[in-house]
PDB file of C-alpha atoms in Angstrom:
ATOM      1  CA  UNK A   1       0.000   0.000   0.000  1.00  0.00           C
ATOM      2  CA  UNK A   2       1.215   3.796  -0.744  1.00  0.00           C
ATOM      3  CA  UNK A   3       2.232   6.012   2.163  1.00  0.00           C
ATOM      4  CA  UNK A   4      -0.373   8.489   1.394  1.00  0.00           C
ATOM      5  CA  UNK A   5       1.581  10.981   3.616  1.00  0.00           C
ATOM      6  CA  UNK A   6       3.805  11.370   0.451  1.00  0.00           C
ATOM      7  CA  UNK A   7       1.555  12.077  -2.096  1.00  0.00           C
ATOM      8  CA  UNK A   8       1.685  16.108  -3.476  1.00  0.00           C
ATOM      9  CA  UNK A   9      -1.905  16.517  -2.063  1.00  0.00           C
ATOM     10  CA  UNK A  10      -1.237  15.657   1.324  1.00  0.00           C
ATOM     11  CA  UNK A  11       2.257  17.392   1.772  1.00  0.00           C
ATOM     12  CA  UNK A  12       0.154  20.918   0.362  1.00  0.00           C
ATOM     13  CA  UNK A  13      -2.332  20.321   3.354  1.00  0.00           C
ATOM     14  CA  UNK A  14       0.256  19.546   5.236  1.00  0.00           C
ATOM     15  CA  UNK A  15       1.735  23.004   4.702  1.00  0.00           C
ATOM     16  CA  UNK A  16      -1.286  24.773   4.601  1.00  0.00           C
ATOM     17  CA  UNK A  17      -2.015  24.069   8.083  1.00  0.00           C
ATOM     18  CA  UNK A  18       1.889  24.671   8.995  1.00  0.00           C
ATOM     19  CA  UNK A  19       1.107  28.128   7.656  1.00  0.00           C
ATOM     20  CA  UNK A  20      -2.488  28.857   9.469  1.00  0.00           C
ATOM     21  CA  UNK A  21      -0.528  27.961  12.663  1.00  0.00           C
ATOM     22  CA  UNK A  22      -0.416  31.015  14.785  1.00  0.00           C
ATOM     23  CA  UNK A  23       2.976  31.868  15.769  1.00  0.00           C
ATOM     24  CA  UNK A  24       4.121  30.948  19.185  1.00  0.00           C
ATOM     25  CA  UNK A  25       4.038  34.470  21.170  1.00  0.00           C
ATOM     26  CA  UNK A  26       5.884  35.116  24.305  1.00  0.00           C
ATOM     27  CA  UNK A  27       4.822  38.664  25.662  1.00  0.00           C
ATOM     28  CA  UNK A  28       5.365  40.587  29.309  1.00  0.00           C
ATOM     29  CA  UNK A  29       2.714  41.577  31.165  1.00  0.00           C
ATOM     30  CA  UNK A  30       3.241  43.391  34.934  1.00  0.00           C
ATOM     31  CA  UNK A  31       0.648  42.740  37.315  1.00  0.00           C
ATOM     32  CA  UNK A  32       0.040  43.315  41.167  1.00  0.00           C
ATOM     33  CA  UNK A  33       1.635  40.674  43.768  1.00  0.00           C
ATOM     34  CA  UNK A  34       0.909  41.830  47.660  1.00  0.00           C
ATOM     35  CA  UNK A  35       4.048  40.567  49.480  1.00  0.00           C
ATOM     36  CA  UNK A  36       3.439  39.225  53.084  1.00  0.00           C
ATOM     37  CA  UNK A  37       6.496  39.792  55.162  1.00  0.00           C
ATOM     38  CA  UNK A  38       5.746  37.302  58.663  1.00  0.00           C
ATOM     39  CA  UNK A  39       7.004  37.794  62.049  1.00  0.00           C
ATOM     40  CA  UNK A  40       7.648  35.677  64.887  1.00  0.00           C
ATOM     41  CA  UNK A  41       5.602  34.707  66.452  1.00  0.00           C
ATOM     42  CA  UNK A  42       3.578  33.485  63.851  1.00  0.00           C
ATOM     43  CA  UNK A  43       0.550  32.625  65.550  1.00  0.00           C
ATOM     44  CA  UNK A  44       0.085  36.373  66.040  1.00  0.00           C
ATOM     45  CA  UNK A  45       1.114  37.343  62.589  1.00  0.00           C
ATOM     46  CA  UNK A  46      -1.647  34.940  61.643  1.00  0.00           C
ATOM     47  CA  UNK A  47      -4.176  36.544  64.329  1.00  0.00           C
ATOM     48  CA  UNK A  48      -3.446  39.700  62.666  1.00  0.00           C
ATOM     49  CA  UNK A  49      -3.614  38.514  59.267  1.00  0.00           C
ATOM     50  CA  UNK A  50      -7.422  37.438  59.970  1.00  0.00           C
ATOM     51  CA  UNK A  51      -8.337  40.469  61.221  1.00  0.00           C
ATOM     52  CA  UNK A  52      -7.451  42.170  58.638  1.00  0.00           C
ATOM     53  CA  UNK A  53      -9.290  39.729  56.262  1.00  0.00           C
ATOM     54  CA  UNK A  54     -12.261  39.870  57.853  1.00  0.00           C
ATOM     55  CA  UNK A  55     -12.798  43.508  58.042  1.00  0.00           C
ATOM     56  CA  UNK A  56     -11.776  43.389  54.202  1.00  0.00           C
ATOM     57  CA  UNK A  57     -13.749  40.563  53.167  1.00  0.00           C
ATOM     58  CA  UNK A  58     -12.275  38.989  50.174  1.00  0.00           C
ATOM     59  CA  UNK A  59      -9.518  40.739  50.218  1.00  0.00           C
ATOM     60  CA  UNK A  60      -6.944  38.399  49.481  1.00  0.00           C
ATOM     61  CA  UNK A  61      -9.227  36.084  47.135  1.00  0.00           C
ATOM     62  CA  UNK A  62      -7.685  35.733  43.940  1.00  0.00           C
ATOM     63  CA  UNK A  63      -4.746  37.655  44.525  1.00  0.00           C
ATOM     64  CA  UNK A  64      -1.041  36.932  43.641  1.00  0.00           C
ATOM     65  CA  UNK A  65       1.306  37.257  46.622  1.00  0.00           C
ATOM     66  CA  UNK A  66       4.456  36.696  47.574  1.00  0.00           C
ATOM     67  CA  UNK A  67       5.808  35.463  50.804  1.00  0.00           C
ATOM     68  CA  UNK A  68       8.952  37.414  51.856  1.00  0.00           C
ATOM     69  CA  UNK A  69      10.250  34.910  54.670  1.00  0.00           C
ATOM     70  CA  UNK A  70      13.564  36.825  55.294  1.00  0.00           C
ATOM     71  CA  UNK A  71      12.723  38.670  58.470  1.00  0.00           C
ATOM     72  CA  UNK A  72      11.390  35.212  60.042  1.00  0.00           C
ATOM     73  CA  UNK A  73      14.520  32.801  58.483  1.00  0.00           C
ATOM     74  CA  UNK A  74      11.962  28.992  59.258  1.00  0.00           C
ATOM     75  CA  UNK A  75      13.335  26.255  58.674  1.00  0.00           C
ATOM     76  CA  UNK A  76      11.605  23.581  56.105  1.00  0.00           C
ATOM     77  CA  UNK A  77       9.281  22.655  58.480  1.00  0.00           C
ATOM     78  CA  UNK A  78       7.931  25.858  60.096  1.00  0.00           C
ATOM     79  CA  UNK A  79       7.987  27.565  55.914  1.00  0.00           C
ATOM     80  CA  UNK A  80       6.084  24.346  55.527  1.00  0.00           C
ATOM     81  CA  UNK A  81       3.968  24.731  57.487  1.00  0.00           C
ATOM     82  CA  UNK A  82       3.029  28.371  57.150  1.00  0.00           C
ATOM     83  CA  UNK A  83       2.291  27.921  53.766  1.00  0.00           C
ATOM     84  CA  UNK A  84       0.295  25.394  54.853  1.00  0.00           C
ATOM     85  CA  UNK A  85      -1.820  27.781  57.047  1.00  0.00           C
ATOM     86  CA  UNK A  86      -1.844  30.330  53.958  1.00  0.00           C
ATOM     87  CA  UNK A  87      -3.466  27.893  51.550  1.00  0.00           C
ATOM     88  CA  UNK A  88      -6.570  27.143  54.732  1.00  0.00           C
ATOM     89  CA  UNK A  89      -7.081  30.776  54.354  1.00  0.00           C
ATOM     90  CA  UNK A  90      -7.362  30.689  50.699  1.00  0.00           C
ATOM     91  CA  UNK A  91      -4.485  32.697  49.939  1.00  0.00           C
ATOM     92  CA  UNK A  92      -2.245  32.031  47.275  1.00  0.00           C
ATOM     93  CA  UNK A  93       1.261  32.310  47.562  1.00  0.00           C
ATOM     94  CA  UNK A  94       2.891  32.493  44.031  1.00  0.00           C
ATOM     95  CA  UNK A  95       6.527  32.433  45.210  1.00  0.00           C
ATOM     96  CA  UNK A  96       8.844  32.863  47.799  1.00  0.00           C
ATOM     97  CA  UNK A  97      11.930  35.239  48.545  1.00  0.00           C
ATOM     98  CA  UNK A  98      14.077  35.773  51.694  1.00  0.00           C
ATOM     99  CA  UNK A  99      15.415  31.613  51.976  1.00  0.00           C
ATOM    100  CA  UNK A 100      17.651  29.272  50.172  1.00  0.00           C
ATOM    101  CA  UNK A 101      16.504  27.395  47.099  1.00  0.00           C
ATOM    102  CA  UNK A 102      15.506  24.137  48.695  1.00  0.00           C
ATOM    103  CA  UNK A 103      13.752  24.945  51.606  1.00  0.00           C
ATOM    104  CA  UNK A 104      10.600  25.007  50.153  1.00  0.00           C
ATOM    105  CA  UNK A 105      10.937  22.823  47.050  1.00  0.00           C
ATOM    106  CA  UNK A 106      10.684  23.034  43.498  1.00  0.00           C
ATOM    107  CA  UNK A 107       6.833  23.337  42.985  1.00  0.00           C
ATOM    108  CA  UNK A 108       7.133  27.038  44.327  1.00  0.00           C
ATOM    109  CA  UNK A 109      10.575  28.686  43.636  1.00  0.00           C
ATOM    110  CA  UNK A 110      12.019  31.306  45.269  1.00  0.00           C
ATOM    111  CA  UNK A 111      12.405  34.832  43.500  1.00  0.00           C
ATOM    112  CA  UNK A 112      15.723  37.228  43.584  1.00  0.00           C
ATOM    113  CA  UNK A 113      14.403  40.123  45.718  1.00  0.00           C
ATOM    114  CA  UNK A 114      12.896  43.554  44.255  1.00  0.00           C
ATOM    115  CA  UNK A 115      13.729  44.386  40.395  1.00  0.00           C
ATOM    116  CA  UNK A 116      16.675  42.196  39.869  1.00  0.00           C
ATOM    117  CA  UNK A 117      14.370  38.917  39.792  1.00  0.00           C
ATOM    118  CA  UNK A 118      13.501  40.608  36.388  1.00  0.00           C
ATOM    119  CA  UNK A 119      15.501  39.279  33.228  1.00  0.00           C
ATOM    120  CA  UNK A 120      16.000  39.853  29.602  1.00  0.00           C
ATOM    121  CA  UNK A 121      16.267  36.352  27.491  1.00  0.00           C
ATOM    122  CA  UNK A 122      17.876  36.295  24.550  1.00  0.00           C
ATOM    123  CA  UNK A 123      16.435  33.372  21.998  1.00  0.00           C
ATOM    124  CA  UNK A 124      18.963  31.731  19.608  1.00  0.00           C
ATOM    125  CA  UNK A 125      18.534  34.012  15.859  1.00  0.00           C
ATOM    126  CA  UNK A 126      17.267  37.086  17.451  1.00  0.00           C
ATOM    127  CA  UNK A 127      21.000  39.073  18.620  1.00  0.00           C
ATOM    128  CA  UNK A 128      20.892  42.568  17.311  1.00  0.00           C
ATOM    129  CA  UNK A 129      23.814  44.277  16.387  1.00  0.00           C
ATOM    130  CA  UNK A 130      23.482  47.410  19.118  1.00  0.00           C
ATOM    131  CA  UNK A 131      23.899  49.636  16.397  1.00  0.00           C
ATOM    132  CA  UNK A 132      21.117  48.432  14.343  1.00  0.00           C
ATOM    133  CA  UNK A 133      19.067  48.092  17.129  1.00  0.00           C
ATOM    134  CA  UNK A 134      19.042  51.606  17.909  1.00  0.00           C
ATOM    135  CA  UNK A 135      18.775  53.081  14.495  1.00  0.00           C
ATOM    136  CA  UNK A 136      15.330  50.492  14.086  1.00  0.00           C
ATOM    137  CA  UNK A 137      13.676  51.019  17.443  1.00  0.00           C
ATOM    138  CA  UNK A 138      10.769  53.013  17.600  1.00  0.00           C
ATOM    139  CA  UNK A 139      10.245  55.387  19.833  1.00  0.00           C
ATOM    140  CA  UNK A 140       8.613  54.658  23.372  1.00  0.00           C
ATOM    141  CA  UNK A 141       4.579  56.045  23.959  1.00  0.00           C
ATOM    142  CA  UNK A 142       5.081  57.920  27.124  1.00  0.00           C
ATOM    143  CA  UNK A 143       3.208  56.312  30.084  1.00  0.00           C
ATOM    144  CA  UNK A 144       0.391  58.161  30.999  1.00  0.00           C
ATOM    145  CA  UNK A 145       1.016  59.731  34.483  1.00  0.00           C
ATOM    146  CA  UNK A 146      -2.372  59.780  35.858  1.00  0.00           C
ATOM    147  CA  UNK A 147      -5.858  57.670  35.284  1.00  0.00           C
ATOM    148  CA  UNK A 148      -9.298  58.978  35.410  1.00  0.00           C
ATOM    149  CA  UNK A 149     -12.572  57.203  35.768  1.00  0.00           C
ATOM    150  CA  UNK A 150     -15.670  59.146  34.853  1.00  0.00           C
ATOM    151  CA  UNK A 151     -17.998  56.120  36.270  1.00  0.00           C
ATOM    152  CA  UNK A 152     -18.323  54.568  39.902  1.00  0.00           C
ATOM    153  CA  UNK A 153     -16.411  51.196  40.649  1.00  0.00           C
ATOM    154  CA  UNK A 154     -18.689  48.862  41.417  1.00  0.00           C
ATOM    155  CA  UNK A 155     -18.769  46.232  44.266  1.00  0.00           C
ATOM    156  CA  UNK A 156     -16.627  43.333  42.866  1.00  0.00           C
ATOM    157  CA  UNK A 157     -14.370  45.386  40.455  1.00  0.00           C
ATOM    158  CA  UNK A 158     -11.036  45.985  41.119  1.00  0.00           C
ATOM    159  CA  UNK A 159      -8.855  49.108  39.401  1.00  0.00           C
ATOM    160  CA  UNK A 160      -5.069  48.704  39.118  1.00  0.00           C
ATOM    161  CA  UNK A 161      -3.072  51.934  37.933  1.00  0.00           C
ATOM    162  CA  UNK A 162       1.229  51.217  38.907  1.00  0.00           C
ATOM    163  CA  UNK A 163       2.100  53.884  36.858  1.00  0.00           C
ATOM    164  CA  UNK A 164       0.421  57.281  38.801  1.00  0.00           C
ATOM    165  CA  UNK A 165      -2.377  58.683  40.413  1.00  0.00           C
ATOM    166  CA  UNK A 166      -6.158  57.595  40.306  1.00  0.00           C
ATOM    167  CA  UNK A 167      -9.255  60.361  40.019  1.00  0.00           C
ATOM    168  CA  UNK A 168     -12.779  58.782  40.529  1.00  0.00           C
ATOM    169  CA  UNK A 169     -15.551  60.715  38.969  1.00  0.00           C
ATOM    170  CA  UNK A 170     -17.965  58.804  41.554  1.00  0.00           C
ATOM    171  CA  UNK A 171     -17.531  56.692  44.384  1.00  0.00           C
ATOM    172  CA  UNK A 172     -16.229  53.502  45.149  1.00  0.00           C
ATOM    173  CA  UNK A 173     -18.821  50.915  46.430  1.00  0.00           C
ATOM    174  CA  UNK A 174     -18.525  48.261  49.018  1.00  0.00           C
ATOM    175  CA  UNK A 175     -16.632  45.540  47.853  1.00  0.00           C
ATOM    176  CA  UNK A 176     -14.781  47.130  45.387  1.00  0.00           C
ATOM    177  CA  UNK A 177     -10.753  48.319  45.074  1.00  0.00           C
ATOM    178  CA  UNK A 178      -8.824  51.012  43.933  1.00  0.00           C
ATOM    179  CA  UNK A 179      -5.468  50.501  43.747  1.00  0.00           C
ATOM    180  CA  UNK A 180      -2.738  53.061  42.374  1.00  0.00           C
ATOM    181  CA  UNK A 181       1.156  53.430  42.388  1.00  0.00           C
ATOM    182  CA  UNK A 182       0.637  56.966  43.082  1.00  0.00           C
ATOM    183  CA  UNK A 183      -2.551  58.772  44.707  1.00  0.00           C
ATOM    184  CA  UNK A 184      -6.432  57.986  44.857  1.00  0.00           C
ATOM    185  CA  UNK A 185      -8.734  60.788  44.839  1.00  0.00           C
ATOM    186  CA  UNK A 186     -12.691  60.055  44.936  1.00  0.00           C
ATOM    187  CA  UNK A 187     -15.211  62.277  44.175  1.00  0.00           C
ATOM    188  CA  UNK A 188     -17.502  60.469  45.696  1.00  0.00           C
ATOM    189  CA  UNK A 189     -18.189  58.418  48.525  1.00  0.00           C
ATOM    190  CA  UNK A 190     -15.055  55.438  49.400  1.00  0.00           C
ATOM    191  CA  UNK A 191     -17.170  52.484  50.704  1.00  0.00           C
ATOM    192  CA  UNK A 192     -14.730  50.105  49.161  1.00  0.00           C
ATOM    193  CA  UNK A 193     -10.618  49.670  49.252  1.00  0.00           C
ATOM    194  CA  UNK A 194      -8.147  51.981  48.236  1.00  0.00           C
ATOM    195  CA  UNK A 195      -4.759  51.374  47.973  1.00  0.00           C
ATOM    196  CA  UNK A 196      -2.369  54.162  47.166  1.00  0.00           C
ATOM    197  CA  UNK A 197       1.665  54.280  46.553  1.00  0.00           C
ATOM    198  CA  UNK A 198       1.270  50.939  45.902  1.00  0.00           C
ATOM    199  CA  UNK A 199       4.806  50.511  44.130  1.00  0.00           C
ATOM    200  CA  UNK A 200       6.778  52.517  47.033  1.00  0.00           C
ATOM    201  CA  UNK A 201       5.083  55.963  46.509  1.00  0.00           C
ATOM    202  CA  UNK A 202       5.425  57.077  50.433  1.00  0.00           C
ATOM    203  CA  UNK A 203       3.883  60.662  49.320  1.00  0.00           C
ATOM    204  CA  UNK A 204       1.064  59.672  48.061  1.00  0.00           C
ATOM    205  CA  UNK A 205      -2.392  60.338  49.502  1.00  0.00           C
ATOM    206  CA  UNK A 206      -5.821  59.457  49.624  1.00  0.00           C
ATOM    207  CA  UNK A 207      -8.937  61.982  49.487  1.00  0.00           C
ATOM    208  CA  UNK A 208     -12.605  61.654  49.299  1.00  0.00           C
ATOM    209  CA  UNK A 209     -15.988  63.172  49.624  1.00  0.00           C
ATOM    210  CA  UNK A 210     -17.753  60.812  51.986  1.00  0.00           C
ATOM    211  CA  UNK A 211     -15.480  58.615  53.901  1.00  0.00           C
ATOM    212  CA  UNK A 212     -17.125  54.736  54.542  1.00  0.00           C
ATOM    213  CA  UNK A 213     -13.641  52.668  53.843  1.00  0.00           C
ATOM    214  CA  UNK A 214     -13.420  48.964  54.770  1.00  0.00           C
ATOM    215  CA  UNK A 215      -9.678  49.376  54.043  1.00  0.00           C
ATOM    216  CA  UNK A 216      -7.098  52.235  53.043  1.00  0.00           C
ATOM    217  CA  UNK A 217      -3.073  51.925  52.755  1.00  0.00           C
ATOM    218  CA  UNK A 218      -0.437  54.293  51.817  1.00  0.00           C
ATOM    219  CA  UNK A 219       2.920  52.314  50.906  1.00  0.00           C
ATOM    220  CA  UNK A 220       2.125  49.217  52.470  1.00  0.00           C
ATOM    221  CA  UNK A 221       0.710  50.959  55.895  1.00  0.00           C
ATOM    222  CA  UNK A 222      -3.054  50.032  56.314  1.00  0.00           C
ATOM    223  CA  UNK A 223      -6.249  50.783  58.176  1.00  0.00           C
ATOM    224  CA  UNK A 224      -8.891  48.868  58.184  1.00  0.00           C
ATOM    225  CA  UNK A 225     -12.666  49.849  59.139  1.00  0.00           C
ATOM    226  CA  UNK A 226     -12.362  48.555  62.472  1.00  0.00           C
ATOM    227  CA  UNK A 227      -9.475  51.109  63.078  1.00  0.00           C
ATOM    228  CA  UNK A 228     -11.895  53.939  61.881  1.00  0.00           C
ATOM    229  CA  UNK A 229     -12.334  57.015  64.329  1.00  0.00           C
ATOM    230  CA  UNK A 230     -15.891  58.069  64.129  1.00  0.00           C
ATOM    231  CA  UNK A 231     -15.246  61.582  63.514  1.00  0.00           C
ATOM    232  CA  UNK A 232     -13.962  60.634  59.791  1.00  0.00           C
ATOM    233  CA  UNK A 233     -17.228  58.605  58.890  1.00  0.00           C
ATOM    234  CA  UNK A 234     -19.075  60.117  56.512  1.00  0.00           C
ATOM    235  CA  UNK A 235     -17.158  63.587  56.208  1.00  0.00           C
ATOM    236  CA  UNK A 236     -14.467  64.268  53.363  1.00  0.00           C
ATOM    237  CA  UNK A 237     -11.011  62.902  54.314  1.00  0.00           C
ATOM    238  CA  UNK A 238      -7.533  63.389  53.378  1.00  0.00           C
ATOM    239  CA  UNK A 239      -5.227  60.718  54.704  1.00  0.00           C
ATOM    240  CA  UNK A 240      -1.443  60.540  54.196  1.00  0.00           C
ATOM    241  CA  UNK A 241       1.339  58.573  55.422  1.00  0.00           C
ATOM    242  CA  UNK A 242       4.035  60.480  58.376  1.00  0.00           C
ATOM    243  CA  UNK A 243       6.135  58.588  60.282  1.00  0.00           C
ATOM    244  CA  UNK A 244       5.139  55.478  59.043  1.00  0.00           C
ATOM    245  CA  UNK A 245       1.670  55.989  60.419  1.00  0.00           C
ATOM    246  CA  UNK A 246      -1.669  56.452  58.677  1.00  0.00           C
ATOM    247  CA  UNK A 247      -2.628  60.649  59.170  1.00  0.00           C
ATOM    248  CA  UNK A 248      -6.676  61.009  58.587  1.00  0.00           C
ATOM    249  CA  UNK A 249      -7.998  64.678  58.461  1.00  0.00           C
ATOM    250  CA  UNK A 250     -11.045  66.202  57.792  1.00  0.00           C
ATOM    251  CA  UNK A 251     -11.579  68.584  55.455  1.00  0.00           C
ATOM    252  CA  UNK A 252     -13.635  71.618  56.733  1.00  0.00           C
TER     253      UNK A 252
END
């Protein structure tokens, strides 16, 4: 019998479909990780870490983080086991940072710490002669510095701006997030989550109309709506970060 693979009409659908193929793309994309940094002793770390949860329901639900274990140096066992108590409280730890290699095994890696975990790769065909590379690169779209939102975020939406500051043309409902690299500022009333300096911005600051926050942080410091002084509910609020504390005033 002929190997019908061979014939002319076979090897031209052959190709056909070699050619329809889409190309194999490998592209960046930057995205926000929260890194939890545990203390000893980690039954209180954990205490804390629920109450923050549950004044901020949902707060950690499908969200990348990172677990910076350098401050608490475990050994297999206790990393173990923390991630252990992590994962019962649905949160997902994408990597780890602050220990050797194989303390917590190969299904979750440790990272280099900060910016120099990121890497260019170059693939086998595609070096570039620096010269040539330069006289053929386009010209780079400047990031846009600021983001504004004419419409209200919703309870279950989240809005993630690295690259500036945040204006909300409404309010922010229960349930919903703001997070920015630089400042927040609400229009309306901030029922929800808002998260400013989010990349390391320590000046940035948070102000809105009606103040009703389940949770606000400035650079990593938080407050959640248990925390909340009566005075601020419902009035217009500016909050800012000095001293590594949380400063809340009203605006008259």
């Amino acid at each position: 019998m002929a190997n019908r693979s061979l014939t002319p009409v076979n090897k031209t659908l052959s190709l056909a479909l070699a050619q329809s193929r889409p190309k194999l793309r490998l592209a960046g994309r930057s995205f926000l990780a929260f890194v939890l940094e545990p203390w000893a002793p980690v039954s209180d770390w954990l205490a804390d870490l629920d109450a923050v949860a549950h004044q901020s329901f949902a707060f950690f639900a499908n969200r990348a983080v990172v677990l910076d274990l350098s401050a608490l140096r475990p050994d297999k066992a206790e990393a173990e086991a923390l991630l252990a108590a992590l994962r019962a409280r649905s949160i997902r730890v994408i990597a780890v940072e602050g220990v050797p290699a194989d303390l917590v095994g190969p299904s979750l890696s440790p990272l280099a710490t900060g910016v120099a975990s990121a890497k260019i790769i170059e693939f086998p065909g595609g070096e570039t002669r620096e010269s040539e590379s330069e006289a053929t690169a386009a010209p780079a779209a400047a990031a846009p510095a600021s983001m504004v939102l004419d419409k209200p975020v919703r309870s279950g939406q989240s809005v993630y701006f690295p690259d500036g500051d945040v204006t909300v043309i409404g309010s922010v409902s229960s349930g919903a997030e703001v997070i920015a690299g630089g400042s927040i500022h609400i229009y309306g009333a901030l029922r929800g989550r808002a998260v400013a300096g989010a990349t390391g911005d320590g000046n940035a600051r948070i102000v809105c109309r009606r103040y009703h926050a389940e949770l606000v942080a400035i650079d990593g410091n938080y407050m959640t709506a248990e925390e909340n002084a009566q005075k601020l509910i419902g009035k217009p609020v500016h909050i800012r970060l000095q001293g590594g504390s949380l400063l809340t005033q009203v605006l008259e």
